[in-house]
Tab-separated table of C-alpha atoms in Angstrom:
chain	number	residue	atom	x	y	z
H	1	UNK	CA	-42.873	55.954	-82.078
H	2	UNK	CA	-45.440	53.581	-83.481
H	3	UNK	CA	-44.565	49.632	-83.603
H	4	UNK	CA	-44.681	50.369	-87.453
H	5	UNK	CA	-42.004	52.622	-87.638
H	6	UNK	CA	-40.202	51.055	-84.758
H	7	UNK	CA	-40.197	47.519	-86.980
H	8	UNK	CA	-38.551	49.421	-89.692
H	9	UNK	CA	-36.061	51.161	-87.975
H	10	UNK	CA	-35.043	47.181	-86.974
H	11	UNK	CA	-35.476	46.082	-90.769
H	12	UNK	CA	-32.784	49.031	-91.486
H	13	UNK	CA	-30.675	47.712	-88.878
H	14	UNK	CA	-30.759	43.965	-89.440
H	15	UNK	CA	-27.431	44.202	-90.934
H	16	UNK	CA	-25.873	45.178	-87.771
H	17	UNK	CA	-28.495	43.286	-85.519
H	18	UNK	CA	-28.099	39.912	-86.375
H	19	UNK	CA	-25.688	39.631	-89.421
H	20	UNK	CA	-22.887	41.343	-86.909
H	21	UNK	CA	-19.930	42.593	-89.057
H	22	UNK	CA	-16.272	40.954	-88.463
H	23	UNK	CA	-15.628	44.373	-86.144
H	24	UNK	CA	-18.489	43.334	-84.051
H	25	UNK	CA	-17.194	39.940	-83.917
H	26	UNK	CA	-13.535	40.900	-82.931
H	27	UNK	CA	-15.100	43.078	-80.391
H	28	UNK	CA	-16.657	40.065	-79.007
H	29	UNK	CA	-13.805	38.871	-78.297
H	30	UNK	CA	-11.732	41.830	-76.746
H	31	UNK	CA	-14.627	42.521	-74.413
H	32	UNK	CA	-14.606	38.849	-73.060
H	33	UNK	CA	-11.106	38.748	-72.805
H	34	UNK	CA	-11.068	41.994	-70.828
H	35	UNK	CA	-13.770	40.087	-68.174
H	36	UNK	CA	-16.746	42.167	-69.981
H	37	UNK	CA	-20.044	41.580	-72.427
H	38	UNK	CA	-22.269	39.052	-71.774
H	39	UNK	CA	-19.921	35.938	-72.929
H	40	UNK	CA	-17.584	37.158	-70.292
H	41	UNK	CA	-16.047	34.870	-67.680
H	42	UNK	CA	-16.838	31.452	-70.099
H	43	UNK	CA	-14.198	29.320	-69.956
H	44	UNK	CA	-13.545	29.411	-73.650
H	45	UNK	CA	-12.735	32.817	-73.539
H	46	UNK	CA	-11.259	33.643	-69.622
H	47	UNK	CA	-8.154	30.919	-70.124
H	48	UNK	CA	-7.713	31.130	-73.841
H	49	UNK	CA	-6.306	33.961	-75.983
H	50	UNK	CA	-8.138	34.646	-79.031
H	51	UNK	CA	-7.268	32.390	-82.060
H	52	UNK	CA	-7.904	31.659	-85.768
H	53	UNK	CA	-10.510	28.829	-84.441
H	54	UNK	CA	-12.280	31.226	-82.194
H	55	UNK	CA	-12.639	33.887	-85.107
H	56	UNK	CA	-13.743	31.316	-87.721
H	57	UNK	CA	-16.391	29.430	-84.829
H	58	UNK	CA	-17.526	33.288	-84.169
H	59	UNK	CA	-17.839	33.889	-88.589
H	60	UNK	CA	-19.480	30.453	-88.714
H	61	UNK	CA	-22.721	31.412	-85.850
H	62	UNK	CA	-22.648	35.066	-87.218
H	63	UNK	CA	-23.675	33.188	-90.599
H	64	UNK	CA	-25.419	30.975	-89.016
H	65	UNK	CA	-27.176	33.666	-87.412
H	66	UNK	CA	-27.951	35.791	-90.933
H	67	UNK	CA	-29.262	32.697	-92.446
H	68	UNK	CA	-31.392	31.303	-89.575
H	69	UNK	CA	-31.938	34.856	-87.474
H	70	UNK	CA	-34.928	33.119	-84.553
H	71	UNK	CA	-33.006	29.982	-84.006
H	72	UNK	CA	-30.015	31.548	-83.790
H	73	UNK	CA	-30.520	35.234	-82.135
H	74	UNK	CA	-31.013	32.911	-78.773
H	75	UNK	CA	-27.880	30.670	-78.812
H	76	UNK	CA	-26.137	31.189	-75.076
H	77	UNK	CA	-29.298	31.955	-73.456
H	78	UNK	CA	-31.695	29.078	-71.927
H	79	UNK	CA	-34.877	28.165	-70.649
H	80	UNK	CA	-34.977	24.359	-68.954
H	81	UNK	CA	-38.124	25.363	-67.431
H	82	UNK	CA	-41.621	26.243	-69.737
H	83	UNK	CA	-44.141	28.502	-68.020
H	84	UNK	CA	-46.022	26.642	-65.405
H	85	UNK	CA	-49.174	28.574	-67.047
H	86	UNK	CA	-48.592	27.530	-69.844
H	87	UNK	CA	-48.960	23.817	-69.273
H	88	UNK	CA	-52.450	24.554	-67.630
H	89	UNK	CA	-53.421	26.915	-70.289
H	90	UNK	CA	-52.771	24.208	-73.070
H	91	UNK	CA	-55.004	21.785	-71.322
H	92	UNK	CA	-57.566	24.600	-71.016
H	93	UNK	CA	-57.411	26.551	-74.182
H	94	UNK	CA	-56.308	23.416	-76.447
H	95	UNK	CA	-56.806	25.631	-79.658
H	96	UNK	CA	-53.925	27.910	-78.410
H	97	UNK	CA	-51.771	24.923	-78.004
H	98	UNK	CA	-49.785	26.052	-81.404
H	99	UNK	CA	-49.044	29.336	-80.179
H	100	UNK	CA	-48.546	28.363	-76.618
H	101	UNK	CA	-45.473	25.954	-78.066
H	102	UNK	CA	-43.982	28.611	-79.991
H	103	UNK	CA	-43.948	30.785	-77.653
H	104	UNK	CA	-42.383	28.229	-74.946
H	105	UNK	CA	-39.522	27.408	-77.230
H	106	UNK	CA	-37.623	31.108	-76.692
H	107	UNK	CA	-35.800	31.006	-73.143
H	108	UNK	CA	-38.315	32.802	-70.788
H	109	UNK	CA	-37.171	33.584	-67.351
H	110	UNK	CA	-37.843	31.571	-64.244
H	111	UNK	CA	-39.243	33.275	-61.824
H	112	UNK	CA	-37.649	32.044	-58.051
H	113	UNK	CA	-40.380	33.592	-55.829
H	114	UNK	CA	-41.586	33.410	-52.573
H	115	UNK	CA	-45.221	33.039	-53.920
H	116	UNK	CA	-44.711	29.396	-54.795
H	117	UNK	CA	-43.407	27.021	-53.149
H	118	UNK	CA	-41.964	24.937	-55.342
H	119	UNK	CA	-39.495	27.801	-57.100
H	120	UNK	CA	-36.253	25.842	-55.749
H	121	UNK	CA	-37.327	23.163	-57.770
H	122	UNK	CA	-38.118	25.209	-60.518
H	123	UNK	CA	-34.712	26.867	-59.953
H	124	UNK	CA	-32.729	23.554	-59.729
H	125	UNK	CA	-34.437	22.413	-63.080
H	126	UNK	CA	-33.519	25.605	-64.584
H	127	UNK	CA	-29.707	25.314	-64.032
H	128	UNK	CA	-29.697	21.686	-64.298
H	129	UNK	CA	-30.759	21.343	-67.500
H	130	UNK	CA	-29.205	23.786	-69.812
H	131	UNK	CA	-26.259	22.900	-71.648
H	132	UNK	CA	-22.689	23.703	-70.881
H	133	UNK	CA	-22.149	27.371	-71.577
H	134	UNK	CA	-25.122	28.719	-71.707
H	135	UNK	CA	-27.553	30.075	-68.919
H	136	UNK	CA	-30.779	30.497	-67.853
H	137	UNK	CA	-32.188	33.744	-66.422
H	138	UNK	CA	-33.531	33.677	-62.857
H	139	UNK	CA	-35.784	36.517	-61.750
H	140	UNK	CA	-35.500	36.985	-57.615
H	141	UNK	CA	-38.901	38.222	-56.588
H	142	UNK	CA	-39.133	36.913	-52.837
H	143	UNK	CA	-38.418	40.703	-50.588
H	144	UNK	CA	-40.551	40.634	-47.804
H	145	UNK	CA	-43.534	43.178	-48.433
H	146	UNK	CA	-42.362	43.399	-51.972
H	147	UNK	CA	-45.047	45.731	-54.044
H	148	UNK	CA	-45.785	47.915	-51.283
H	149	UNK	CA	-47.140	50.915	-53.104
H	150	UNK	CA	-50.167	48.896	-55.304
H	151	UNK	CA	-50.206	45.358	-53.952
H	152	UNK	CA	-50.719	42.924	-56.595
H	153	UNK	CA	-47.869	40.798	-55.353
H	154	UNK	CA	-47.731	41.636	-51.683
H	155	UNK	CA	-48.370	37.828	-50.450
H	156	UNK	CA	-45.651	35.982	-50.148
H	157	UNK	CA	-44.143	33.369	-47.481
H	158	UNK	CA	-40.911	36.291	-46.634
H	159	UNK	CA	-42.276	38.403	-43.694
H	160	UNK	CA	-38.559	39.440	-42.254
H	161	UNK	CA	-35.163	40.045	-43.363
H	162	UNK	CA	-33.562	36.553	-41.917
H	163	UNK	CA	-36.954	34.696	-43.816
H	164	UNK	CA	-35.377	36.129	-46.812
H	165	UNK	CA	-31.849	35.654	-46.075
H	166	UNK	CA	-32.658	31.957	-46.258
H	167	UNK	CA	-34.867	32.135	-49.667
H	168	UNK	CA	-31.553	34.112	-51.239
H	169	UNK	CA	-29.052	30.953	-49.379
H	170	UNK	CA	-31.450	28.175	-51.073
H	171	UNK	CA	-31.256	29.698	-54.401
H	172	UNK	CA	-27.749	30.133	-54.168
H	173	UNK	CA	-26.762	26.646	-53.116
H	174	UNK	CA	-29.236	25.202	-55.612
H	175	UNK	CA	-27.487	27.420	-58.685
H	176	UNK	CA	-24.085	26.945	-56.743
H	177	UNK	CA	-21.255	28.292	-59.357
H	178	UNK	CA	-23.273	27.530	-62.600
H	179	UNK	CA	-23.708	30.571	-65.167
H	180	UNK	CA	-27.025	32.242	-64.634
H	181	UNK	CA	-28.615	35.741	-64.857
H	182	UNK	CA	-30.137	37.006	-62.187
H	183	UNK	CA	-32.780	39.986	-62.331
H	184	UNK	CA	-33.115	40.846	-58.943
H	185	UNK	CA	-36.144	42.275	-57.298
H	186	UNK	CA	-38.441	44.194	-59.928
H	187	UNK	CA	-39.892	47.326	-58.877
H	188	UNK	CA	-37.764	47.748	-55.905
H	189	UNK	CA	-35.156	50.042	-56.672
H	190	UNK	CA	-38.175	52.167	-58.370
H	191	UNK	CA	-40.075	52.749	-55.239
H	192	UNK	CA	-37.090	53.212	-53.013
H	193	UNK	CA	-36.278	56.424	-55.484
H	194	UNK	CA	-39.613	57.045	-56.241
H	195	UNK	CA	-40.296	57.901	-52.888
H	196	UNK	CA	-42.265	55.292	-51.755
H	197	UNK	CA	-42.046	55.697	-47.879
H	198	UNK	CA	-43.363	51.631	-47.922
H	199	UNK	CA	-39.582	50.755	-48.872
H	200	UNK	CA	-37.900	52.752	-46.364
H	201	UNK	CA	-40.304	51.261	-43.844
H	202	UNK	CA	-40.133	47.699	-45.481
H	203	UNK	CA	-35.897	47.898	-45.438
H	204	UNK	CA	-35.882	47.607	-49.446
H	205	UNK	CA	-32.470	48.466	-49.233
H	206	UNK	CA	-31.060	46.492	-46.307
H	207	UNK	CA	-32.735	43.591	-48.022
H	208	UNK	CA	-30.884	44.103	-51.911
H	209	UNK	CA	-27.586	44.236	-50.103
H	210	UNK	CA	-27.779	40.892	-48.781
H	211	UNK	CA	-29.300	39.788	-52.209
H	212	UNK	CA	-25.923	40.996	-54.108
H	213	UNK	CA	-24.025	40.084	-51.344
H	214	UNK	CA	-25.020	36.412	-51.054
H	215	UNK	CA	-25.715	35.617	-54.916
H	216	UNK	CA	-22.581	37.686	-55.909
H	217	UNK	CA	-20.607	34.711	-54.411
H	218	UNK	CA	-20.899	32.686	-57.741
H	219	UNK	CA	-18.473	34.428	-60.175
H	220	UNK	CA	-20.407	32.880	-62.797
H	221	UNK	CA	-23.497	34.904	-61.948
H	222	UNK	CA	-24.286	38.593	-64.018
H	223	UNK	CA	-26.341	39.878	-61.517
H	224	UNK	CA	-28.793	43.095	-62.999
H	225	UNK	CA	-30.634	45.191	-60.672
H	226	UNK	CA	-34.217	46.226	-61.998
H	227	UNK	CA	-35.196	49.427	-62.492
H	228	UNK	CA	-38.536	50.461	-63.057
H	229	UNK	CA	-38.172	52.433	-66.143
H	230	UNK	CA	-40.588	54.912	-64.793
H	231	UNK	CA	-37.407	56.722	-62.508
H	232	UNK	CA	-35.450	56.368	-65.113
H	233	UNK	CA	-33.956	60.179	-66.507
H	234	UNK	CA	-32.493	63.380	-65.434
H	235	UNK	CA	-34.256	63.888	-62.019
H	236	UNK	CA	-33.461	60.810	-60.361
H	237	UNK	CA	-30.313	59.280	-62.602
H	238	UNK	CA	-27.614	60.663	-60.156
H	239	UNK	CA	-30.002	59.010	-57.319
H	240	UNK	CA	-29.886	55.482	-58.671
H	241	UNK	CA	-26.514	55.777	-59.367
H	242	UNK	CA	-25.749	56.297	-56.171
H	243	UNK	CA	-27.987	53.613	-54.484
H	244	UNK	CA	-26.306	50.829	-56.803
H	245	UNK	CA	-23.645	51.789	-54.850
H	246	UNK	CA	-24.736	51.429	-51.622
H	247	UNK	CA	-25.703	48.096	-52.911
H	248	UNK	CA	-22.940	46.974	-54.577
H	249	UNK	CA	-19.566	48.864	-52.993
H	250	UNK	CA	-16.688	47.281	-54.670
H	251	UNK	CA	-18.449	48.017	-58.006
H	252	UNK	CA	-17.262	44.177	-58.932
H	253	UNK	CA	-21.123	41.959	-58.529
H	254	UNK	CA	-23.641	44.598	-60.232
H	255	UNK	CA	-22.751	44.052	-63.651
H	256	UNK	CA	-25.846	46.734	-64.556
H	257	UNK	CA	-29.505	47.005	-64.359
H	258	UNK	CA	-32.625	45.513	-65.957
H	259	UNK	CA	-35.243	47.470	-67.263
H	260	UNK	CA	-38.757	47.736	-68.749
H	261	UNK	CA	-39.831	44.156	-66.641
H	262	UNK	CA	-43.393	43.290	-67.333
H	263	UNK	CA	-43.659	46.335	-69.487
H	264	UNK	CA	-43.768	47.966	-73.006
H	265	UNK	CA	-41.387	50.546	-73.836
H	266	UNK	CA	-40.125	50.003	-77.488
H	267	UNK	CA	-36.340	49.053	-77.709
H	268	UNK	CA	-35.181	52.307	-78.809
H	269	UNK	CA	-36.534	54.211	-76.220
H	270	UNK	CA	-35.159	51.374	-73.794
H	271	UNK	CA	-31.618	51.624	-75.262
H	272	UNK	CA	-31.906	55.358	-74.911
H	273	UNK	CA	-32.525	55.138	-71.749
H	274	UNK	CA	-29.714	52.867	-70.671
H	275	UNK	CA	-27.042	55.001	-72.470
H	276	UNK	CA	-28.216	57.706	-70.468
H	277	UNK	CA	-27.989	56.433	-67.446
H	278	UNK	CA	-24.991	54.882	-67.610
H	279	UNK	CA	-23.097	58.669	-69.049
H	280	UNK	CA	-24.369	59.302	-65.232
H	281	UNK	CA	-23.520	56.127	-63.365
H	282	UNK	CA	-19.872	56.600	-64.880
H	283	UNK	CA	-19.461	60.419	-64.006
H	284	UNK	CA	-21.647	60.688	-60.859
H	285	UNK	CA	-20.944	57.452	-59.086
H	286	UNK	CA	-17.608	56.319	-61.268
H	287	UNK	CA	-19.291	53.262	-62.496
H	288	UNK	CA	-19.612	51.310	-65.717
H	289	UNK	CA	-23.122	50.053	-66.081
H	290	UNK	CA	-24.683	47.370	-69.190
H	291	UNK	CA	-28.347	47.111	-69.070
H	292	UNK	CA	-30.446	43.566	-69.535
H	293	UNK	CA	-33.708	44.482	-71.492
H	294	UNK	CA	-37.295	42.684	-71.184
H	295	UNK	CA	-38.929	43.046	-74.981
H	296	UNK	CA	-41.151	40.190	-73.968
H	297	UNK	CA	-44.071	42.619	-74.678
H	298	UNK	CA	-42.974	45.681	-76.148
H	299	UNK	CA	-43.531	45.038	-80.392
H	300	UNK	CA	-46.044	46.905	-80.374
H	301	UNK	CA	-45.139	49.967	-77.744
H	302	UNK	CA	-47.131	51.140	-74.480
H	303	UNK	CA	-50.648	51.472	-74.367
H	304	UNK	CA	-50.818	55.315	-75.563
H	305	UNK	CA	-52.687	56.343	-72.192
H	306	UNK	CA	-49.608	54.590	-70.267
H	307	UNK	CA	-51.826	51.939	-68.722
H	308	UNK	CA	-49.165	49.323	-67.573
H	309	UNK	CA	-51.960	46.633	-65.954
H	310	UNK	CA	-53.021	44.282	-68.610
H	311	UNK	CA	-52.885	47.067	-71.630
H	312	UNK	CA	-54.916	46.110	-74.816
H	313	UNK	CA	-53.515	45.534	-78.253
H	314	UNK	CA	-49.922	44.932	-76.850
H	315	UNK	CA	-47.713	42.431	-78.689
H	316	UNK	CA	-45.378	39.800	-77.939
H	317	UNK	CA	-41.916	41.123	-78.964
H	318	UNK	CA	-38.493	40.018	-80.500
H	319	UNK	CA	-37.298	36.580	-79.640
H	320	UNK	CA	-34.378	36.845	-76.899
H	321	UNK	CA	-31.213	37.188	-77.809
H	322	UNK	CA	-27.411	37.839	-76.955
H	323	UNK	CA	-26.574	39.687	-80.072
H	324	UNK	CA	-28.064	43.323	-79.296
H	325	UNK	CA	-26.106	45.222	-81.653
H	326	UNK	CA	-25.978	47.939	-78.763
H	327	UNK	CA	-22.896	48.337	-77.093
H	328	UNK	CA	-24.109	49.031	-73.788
H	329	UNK	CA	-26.895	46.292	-73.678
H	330	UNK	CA	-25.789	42.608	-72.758
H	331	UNK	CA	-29.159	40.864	-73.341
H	332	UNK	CA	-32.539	41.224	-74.292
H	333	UNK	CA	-34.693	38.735	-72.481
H	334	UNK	CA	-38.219	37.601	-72.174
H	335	UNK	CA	-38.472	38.377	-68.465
H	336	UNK	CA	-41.993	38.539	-68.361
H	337	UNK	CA	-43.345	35.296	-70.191
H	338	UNK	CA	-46.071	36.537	-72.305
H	339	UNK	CA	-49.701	35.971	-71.464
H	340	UNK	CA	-49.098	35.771	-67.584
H	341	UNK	CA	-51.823	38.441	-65.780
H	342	UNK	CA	-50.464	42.031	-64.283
H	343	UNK	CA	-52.485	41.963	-61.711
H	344	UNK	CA	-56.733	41.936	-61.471
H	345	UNK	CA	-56.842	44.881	-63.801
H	346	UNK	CA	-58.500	45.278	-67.189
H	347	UNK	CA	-59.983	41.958	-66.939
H	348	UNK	CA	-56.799	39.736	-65.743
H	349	UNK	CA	-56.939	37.361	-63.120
H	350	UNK	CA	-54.536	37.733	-60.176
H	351	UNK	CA	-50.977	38.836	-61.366
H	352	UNK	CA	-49.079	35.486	-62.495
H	353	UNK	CA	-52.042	33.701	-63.649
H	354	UNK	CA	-52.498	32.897	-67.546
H	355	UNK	CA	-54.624	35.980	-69.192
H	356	UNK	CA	-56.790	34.152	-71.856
H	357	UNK	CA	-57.754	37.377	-73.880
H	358	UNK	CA	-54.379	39.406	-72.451
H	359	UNK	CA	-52.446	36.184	-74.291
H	360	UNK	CA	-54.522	36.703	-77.740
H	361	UNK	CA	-53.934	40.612	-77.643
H	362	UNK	CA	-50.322	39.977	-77.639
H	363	UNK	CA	-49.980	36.959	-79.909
H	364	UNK	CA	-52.418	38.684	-82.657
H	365	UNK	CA	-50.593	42.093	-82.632
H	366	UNK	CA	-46.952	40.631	-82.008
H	367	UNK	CA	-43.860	39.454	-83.587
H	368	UNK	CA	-44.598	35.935	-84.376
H	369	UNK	CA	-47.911	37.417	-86.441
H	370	UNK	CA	-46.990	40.979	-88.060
H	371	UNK	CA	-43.250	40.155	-88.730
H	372	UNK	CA	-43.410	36.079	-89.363
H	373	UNK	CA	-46.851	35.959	-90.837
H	374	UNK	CA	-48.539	33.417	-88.697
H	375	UNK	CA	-52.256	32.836	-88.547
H	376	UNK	CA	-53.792	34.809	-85.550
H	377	UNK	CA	-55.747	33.064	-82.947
H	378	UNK	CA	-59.061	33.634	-80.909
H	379	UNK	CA	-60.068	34.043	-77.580
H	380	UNK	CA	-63.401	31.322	-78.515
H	381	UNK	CA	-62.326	28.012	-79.817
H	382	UNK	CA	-63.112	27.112	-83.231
């Protein structure tokens, strides 16, 4: 599907996406009474049955929401913490300063890595400084040997299982029982089912245990495994069902899966994907799986020949928001903050690093340009 006819499929559905009807509302409310959705476990909803207020304060932000779609789309979601890249980048590139600050407004993950050393920091800022009742997303990317199949983001200070033990303990007494969502470990549930003999050798799956073991302790946390969308469908469904399993016994701190991280899929090919998998999750493995979706880079599709490292004439997608209109997806998220390098591929510098041209692709052939009308930018300063 092109991002043409995928933006009109959205303009169709903007009724349903962001105006959401009073039976989408009421459903709201059910579904976090009943300990599910992504408003779940709130305190305005766990100790409180549903009342007149609630309904009218729900009518009031749908409006809200209709009238005033990007400011509101993002409301519960948060993002104390603006790209480290960024700040250099608008020191660098000065005449991207504009778009650099629109772009740093939407909550963007923080990424709690291994790779810098001052991610607790970043972490504590991130929890610190949202506001009551809403929370930030935290991406864990710290396993040791992480990448293992094309190492772009094989360094890292985790060489063993009890070095990462202690990176998972840190983040969890810095977050401590705050709300946050956690994407945990992209790529890694891919290349255990992809076959990867590097993650059976590199205890992948010894290592995720003790991730959803030790972060599962805060109640507050919706913890989403990633899945590289690549396994995704018939042949290995069944399979990933079955490892989220081994991960996550009781079926109680994997509240679903994450996919599409750093890529491109469009949305509807994303939410397909997720209702798939979770038909089989629920009659293969008996569980009941909600997806988390990255569209930090997917208005405009994959790169037709599939190149995932630094595709051209990408775009910078949909602002973040908890109002899917999808049943079985909780969030979509800017998990990948837009501009940051793949990888040294196509031109980028090392993976994490701000892309100058990679950052122009995405801004020129993205949302806030071919759906808001803003002025493009360039790669040369005026």
């Amino acid at each position: 599907m092109t991002w043409q006819a995928e933006n009109a499929r959205f303009r169709q559905r903007r009724p349903d996406w962001q105006c959401r009807t009073w039976s989408t509302l009421l459903q709201g409310v059910a579904t976090a009474m009943n300990g599910s959705g992504p408003w779940a476990r709130k305190p305005r909803w766990s100790s409180h049955k549903p009342t007149c207020l609630a309904m009218v304060s729900l009518f009031r932000l749908a409006l809200a929401a209709c009238l005033m779609p990007d400011v509101f789309a993002s409301l519960g979601l948060c993002s104390a913490v603006k790209p480290y890249s960024y700040s250099l980048a608008k020191v660098q590139f000065p005449h991207l300063k504009a778009a650099l600050e629109t772009v740093e407004t939407q909550p963007i993950a923080t990424w709690y890595t291994d790779r810098d050393i001052d991610s607790k920091h970043q972490a504590a800022l991130a929890v610190g400084n949202c506001p009551k009742g809403s929370r930030p997303t935290i991406v864990v990317y710290g396993l040791p040997n992480k990448d293992c199949q094309d190492h772009h983001s094989t360094d890292g200070a985790n060489k063993t299982p009890e070095q990462y033990v202690q990176f998972l303990t840190d983040l969890s007494t810095t977050v401590g029982d705050n709300n946050v969502v956690y994407i945990l470990e992209p790529d890694a549930v891919g290349l255990l089912v992809g076959g990867s003999a590097c993650a059976t050798t590199f205890e992948y799956e010894r290592n995720l245990i003790n991730a959803v073991s030790l972060l599962g302790r805060n109640p507050q946390a919706d913890i989403y495994i990633d899945i590289g969308f690549w396994v995704l469908g018939p042949a290995n469904d069944a399979k990933i069902a079955r490892v989220l399993s081994k991960l996550d016994p009781t079926g109680t701190r994997l509240k679903g899966i994450s996919i599409n991280t750093s890529n491109f899929r469009t949305t509807s090919e994303l939410v397909q994907m997720c209702g798939n998998f979770s038909a089989t999750a629920r009659a293969t493995a008996n569980r009941t799986v909600t997806c988390v979706l990255d569209v930090s880079r997917n208005f405009a599709g994959p790169d037709p020949t599939s190149q995932w490292c630094n595709p051209k004439g990408r775009g910078i997608g949909r602002p973040p928001t908890i109002l899917s209109g999808e049943r079985l997806i909780d969030y979509m998220l800017w998990i990948k903050p837009p501009g940051e390098s793949d990888g040294n591929c196509n031109g980028g510098p090392t993976a994490g690093a701000f892309f100058l041209d990679g950052f122009v692709e995405l801004w020129n052939n993205g949302y806030f340009v071919q759906a808001k009308g803003m002025n493009k930018v360039s790669a040369i300063a005026p």
